[in-house]
Tab-separated table of C-alpha atoms and ligand atoms in Angstrom:
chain	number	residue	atom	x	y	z
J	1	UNK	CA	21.075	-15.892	-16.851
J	2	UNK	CA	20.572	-18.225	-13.674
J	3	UNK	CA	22.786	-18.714	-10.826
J	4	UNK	CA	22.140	-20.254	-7.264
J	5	UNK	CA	18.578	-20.438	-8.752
J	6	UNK	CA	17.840	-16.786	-9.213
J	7	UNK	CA	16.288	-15.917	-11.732
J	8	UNK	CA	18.331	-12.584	-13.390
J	9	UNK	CA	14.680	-11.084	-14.282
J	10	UNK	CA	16.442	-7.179	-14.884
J	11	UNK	CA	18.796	-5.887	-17.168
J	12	UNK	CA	22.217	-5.695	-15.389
J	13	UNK	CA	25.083	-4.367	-17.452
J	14	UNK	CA	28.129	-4.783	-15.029
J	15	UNK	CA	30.813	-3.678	-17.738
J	16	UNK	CA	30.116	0.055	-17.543
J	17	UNK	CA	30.712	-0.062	-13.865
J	18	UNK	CA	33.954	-1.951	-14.035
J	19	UNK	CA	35.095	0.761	-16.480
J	20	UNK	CA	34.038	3.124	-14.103
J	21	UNK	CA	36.054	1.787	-11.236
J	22	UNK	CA	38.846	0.815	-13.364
J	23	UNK	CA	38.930	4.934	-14.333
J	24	UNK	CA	38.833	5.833	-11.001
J	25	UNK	CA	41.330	3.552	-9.446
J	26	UNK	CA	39.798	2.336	-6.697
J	27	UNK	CA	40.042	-0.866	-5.188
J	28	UNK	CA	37.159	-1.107	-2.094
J	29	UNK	CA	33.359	-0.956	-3.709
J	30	UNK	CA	30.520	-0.004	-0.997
J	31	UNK	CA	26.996	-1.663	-2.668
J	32	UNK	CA	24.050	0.019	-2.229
J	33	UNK	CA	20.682	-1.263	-3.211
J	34	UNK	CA	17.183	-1.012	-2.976
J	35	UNK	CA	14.934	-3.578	-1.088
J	36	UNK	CA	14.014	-5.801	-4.983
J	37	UNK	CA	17.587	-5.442	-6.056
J	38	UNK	CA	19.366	-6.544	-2.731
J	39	UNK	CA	18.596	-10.172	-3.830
J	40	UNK	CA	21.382	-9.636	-6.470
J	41	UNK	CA	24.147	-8.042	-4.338
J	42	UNK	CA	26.213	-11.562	-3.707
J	43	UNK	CA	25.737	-11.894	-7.367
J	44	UNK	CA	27.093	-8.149	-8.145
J	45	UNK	CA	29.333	-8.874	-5.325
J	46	UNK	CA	30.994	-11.941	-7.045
J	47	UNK	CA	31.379	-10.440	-10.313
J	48	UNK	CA	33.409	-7.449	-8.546
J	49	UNK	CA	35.336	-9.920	-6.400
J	50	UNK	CA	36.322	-11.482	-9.835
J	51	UNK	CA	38.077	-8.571	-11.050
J	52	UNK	CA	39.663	-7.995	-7.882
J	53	UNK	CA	37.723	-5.614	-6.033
J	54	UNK	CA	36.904	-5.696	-2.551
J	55	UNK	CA	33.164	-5.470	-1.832
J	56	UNK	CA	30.914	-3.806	1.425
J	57	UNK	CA	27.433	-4.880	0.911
J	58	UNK	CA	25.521	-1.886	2.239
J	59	UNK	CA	22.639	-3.442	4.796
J	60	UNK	CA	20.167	-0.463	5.478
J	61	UNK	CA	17.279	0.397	2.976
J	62	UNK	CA	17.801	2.816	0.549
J	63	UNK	CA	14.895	4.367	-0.948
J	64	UNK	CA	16.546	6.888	-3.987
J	65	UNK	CA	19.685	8.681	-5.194
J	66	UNK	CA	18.539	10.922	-2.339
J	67	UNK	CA	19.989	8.515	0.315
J	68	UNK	CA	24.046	9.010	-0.165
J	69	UNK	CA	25.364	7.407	3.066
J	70	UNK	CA	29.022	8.290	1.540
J	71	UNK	CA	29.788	9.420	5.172
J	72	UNK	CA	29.072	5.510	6.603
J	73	UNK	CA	31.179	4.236	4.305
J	74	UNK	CA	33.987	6.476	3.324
J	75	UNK	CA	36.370	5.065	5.959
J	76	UNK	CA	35.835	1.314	4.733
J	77	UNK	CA	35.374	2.124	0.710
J	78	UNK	CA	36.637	4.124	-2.266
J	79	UNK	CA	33.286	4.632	-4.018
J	80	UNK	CA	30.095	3.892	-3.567
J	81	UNK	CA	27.695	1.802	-6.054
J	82	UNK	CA	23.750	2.449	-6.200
J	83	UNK	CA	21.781	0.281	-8.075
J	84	UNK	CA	18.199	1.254	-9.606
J	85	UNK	CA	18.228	5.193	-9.507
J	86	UNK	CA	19.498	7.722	-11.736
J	87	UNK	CA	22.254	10.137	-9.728
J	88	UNK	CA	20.670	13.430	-8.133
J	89	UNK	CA	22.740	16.569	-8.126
J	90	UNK	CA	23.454	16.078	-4.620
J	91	UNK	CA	27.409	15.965	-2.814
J	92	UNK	CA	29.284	13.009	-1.969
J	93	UNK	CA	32.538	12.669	-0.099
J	94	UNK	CA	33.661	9.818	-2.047
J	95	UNK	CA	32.835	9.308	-5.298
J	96	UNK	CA	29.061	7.713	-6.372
J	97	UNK	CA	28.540	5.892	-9.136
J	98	UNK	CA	25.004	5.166	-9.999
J	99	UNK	CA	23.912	2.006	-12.543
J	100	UNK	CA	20.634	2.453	-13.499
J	101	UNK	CA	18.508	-0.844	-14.238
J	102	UNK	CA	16.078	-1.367	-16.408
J	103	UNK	CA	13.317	-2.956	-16.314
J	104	UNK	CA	10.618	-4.230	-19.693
J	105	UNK	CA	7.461	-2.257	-19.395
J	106	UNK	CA	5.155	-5.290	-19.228
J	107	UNK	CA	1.726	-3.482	-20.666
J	108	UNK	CA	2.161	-2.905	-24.376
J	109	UNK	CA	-0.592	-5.155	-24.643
J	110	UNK	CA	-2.936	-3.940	-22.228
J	111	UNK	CA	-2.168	-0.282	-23.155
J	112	UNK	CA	-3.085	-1.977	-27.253
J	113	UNK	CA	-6.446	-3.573	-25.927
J	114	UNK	CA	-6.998	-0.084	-24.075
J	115	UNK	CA	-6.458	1.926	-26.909
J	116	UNK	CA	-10.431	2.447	-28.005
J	117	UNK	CA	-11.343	4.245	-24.724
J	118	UNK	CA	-8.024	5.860	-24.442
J	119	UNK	CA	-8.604	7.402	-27.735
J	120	UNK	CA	-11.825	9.169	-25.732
J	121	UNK	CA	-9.917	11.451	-23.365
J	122	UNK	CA	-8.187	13.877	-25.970
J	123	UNK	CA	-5.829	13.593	-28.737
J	124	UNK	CA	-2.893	15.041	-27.078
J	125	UNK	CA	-0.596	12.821	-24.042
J	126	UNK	CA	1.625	13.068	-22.245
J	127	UNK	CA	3.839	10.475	-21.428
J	128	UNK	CA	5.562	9.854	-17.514
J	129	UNK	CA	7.733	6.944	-16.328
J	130	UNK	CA	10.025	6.014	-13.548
J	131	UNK	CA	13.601	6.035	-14.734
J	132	UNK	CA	14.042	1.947	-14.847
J	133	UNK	CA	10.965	2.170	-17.755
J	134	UNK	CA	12.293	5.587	-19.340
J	135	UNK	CA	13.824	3.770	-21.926
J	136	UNK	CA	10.702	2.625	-22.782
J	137	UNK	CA	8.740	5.983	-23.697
J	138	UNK	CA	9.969	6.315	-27.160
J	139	UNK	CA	8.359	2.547	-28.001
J	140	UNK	CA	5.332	3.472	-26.566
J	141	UNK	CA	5.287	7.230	-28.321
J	142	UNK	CA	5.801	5.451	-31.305
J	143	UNK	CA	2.747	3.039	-30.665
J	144	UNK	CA	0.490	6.172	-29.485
J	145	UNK	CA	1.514	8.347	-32.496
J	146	UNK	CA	0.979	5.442	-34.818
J	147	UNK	CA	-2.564	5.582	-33.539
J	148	UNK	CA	-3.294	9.292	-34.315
J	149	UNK	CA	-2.118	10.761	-30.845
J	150	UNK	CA	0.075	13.652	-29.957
J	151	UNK	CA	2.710	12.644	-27.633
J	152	UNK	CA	4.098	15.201	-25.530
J	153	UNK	CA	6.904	14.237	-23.154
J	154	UNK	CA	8.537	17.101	-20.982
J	155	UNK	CA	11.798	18.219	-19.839
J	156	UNK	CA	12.007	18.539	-15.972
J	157	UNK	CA	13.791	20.291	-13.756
J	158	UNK	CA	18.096	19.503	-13.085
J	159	UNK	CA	16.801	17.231	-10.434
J	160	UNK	CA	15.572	14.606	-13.195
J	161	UNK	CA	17.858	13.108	-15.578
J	162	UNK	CA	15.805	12.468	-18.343
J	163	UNK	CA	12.170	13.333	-20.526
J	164	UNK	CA	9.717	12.109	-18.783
J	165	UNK	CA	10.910	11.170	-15.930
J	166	UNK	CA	9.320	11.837	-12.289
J	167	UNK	CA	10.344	11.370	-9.170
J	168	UNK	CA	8.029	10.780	-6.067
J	169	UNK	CA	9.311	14.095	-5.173
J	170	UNK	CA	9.282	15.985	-8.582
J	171	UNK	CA	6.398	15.988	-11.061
J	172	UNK	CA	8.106	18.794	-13.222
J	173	UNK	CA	8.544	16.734	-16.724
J	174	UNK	CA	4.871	16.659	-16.338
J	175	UNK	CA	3.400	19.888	-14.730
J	176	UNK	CA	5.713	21.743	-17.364
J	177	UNK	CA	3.825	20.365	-20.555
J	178	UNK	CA	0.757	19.997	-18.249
J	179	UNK	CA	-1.205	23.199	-20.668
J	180	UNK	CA	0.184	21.093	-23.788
J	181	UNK	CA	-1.792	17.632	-22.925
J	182	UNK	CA	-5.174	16.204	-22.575
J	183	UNK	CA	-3.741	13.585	-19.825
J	184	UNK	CA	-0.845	11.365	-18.926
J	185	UNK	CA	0.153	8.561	-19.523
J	186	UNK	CA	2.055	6.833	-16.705
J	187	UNK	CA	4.660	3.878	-18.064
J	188	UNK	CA	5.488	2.276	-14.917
J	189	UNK	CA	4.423	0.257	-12.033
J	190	UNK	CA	2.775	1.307	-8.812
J	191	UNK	CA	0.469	4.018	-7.732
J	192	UNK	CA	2.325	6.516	-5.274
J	193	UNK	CA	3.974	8.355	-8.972
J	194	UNK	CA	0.784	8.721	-11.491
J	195	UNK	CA	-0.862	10.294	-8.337
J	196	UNK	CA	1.773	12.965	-7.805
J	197	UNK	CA	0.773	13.697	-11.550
J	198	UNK	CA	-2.345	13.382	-11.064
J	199	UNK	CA	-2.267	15.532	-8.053
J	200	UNK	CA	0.275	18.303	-9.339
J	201	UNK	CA	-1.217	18.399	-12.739
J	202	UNK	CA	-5.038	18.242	-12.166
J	203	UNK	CA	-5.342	16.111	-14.942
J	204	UNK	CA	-6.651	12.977	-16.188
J	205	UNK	CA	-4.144	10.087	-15.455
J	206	UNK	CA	-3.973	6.659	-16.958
J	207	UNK	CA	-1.525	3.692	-15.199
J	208	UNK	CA	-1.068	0.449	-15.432
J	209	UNK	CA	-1.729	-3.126	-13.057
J	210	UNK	CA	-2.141	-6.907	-13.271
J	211	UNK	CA	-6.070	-6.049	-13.997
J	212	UNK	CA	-5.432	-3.746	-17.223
J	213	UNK	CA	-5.369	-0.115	-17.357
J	214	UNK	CA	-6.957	2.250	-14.657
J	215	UNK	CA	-7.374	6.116	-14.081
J	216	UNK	CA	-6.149	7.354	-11.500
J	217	UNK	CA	-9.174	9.707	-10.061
J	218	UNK	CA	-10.463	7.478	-8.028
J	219	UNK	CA	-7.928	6.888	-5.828
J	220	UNK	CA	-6.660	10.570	-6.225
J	221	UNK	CA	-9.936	11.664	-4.632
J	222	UNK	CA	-9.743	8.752	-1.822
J	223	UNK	CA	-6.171	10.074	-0.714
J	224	UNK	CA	-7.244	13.776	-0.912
J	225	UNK	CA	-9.923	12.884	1.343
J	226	UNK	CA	-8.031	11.324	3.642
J	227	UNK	CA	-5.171	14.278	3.650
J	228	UNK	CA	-7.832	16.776	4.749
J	229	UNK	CA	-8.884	14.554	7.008
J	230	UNK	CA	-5.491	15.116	8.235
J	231	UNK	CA	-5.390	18.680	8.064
J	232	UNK	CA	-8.536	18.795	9.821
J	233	UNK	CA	-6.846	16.856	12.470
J	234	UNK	CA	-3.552	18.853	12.820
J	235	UNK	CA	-6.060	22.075	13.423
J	236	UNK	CA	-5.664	22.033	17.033
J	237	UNK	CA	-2.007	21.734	17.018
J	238	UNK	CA	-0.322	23.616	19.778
J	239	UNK	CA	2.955	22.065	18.991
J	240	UNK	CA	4.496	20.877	15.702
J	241	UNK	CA	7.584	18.749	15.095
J	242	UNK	CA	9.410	19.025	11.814
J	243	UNK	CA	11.501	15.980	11.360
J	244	UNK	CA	13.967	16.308	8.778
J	245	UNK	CA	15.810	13.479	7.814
J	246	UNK	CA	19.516	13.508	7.796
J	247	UNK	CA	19.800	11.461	4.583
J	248	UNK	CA	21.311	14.219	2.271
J	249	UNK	CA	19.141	14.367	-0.448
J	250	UNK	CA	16.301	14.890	1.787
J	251	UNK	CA	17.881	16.985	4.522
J	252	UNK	CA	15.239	19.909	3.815
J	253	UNK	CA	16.736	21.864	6.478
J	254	UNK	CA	16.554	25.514	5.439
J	255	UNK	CA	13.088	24.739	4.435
J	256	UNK	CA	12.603	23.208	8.263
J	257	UNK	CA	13.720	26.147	9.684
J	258	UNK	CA	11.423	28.318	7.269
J	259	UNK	CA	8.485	26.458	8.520
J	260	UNK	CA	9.539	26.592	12.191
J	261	UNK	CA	9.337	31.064	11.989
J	262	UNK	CA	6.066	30.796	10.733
J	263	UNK	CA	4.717	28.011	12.943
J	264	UNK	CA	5.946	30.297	15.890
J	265	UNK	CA	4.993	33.316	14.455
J	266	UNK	CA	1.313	31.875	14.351
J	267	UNK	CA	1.772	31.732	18.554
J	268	UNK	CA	2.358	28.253	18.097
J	269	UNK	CA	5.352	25.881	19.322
J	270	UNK	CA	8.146	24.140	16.983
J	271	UNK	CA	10.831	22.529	17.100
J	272	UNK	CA	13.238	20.512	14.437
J	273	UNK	CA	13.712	17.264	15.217
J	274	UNK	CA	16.669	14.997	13.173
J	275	UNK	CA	16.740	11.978	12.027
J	276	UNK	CA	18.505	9.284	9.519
J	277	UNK	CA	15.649	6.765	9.009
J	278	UNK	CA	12.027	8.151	9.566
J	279	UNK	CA	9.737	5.853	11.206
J	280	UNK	CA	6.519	5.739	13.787
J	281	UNK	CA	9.210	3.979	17.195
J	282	UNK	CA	11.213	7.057	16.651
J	283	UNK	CA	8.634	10.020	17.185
J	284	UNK	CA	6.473	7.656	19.586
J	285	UNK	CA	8.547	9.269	22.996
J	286	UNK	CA	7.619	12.516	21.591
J	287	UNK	CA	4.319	14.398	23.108
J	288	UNK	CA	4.315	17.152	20.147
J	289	UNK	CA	0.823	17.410	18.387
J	290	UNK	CA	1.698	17.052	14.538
J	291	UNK	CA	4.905	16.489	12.501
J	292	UNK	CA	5.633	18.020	9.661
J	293	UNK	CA	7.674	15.950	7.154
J	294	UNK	CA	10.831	17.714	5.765
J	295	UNK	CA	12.219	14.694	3.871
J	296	UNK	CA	11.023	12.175	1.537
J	297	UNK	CA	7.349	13.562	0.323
J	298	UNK	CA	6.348	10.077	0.390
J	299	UNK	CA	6.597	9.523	3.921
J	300	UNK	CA	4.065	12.299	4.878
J	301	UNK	CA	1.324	10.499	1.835
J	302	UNK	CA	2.279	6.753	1.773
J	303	UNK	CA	3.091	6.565	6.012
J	304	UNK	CA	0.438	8.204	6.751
J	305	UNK	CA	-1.878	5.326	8.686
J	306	UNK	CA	1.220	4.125	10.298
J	307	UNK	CA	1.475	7.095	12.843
J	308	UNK	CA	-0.543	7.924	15.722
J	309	UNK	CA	-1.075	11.436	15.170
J	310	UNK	CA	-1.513	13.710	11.814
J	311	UNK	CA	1.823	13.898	9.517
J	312	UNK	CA	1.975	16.796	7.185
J	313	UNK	CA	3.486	17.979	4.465
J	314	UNK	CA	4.687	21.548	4.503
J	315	UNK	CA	2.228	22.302	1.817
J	316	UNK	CA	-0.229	21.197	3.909
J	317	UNK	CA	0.806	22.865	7.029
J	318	UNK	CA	0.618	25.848	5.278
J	319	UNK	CA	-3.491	25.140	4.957
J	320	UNK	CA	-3.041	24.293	9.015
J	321	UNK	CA	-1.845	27.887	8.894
J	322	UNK	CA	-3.100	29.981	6.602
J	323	UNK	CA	-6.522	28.533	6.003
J	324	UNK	CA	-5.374	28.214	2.343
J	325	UNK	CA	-7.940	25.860	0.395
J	326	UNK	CA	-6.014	24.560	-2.458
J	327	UNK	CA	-4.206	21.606	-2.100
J	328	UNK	CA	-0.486	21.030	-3.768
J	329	UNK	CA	1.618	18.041	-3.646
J	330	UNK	CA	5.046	18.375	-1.970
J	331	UNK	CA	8.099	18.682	-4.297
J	332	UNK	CA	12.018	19.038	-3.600
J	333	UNK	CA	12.737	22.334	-4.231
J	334	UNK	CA	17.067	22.670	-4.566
J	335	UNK	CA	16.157	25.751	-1.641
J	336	UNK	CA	14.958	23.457	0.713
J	337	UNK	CA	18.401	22.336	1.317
I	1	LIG	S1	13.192	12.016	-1.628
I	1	LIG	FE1	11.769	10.277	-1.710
I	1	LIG	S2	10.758	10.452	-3.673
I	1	LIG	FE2	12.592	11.738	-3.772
I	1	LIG	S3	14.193	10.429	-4.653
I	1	LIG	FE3	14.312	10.237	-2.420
I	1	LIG	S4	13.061	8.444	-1.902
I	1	LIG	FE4	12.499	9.098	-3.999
């Protein structure tokens, strides 16, 4: 489908959300989308307008199910729309509804061409994916079992929707079936998930690009590198900040406040420092030594370069503190909140 040139290149379904607002009555629609999808929202926003409903186009970025900005919006709208995740277990004070989009895993062919050397690592995978390929997993299972493999794929915690699925801030679907598997399979695009598998589950990792199919130990090793480097950094830290974010699926407050005892139990100083959007202009008035980073896990692993001075994550600062020597991805924890 084409319109004003666009190119309609994912798999919108718009009549389970008007049946959705139609059940709920409402009549003012706040959009929320992430940066690829906000391309579509005067499209979305047309189709709504059709059928009489009156649209806010939400401008700010929204990274995840995680970012709920109900409160910005619940004088101006009824509901609230977000595109491209699945919903979170997390409280709203007007209603969300979440349409998740799907996109066509693009590397059947690649993962086919790959399938000699994949056959090397073990007979037993595990399959991962992002929820706008999960759809896709039982294709490829059926592809991988039709070539002699076991395909494992795990149920995670009540923070993921469905098998398989991770988050960039939970890895459970895979560190729970982690014993069962020889390595993982990542269906997806990008780098910053098959490394949180890689990462949580010490195992081999396979992903996809443009080039063909890649492990992800290389680069695994090249980030772990670079967070001691951090941690070696953040040594001399007299004085830590812990920014948590306000966004409500990544307030990690009690978690904040955890990390703030122990900081000044050490003899050190702490202090909690809130924000909506995290970003380098908004700590750069500050003089403390580190920041810890209570909110997205991303931020503290994908950010990283873009700050002056060390970001951790609280699994790191507990190596800061305690000297500990293994290294463990952060993860939402439901008692963080
Ligand atoms: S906290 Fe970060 S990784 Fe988790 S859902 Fe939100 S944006 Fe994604």
């Amino acid at each position: 489908m084409k319109r004003s040139g666009k190119e309609l290149k994912y798999q919108f379904d718009l009549n389970p959300l008007l049946k959705r607002l139609e059940e709920l009555k409402v009549k003012r629609v706040g959009l929320v989308l992430p940066e690829g999808l906000k391309i579509y929202a005067d499209y979305i926003s047309s189709e709504l307008k059709k059928h009489g409903y009156e649209v806010i186009v939400s401008g700010n970025f929204n990274y995840g199910a995680c970012d709920v900005p109900s409160f910005e919006f619940e004088e101006e709208c009824d509901c609230l729309v977000n595109f491209g995740h699945a919903s979170l277990p997390i409280e709203s004070s007007i209603p969300m509804i979440f349409i998740e989009v799907d996109f066509v895993f693009p590397y059947m062919e690649l993962l086919k061409d790959n399938i000699d050397s994949i056959k090397k690592e073990g007979k037993k995978v595990g399959l991962v994916s992002t929820v706008n390929y999960v759809r896709e997993l039982p294709k490829v299972k059926e592809y991988l079992e039709s070539e002699g493999f076991e395909v494992v794929i795990g149920k995670g915690d009540i923070r993921v929707k469905y098998p398989g699925q991770i988050l960039g801030c939970d890895f459970s679907s895979a560190s729970k079936v982690s014993d069962k598997v020889d390595f993982f399979i990542f269906v997806g695009e990008g780098r910053f998930h098959p490394l949180g598998v890689a990462i949580s589950t010490e195992k081999k990792v396979f992903a996809f690009d443009c080039d063909g199919i890649y492990s992800l130990n290389d680069y695994r090793d090249k980030i772990l590198k670079e967070r001691f480097g951090a941690i070696f950094r953040a040594k001399d830290s007299k004085k830590f900040g812990l920014i948590v974010s306000s966004k409500k699926g990544q307030k990690r407050m009690a978690l904040a406040k955890i990390l703030k005892r122990k900081i000044e139990d050490s003899g050190f100083i702490a202090d909690i420092i809130l924000m909506d959007e995290v970003s380098p202009d908004k700590i750069y008035g500050f003089d403390y030594d580190s920041y810890v980073i209570c909110a997205c896990p991303r931020i503290g692993i994908d950010d990283a370069k873009r700050y002056k001075k060390p970001l951790l994550t609280p699994k790191e600062l507990e190596i800061v503190l305690d000297g500990k020597e293994d290294y463990f991805m952060d993860e939402i924890d439901q008692n963080d909140f």
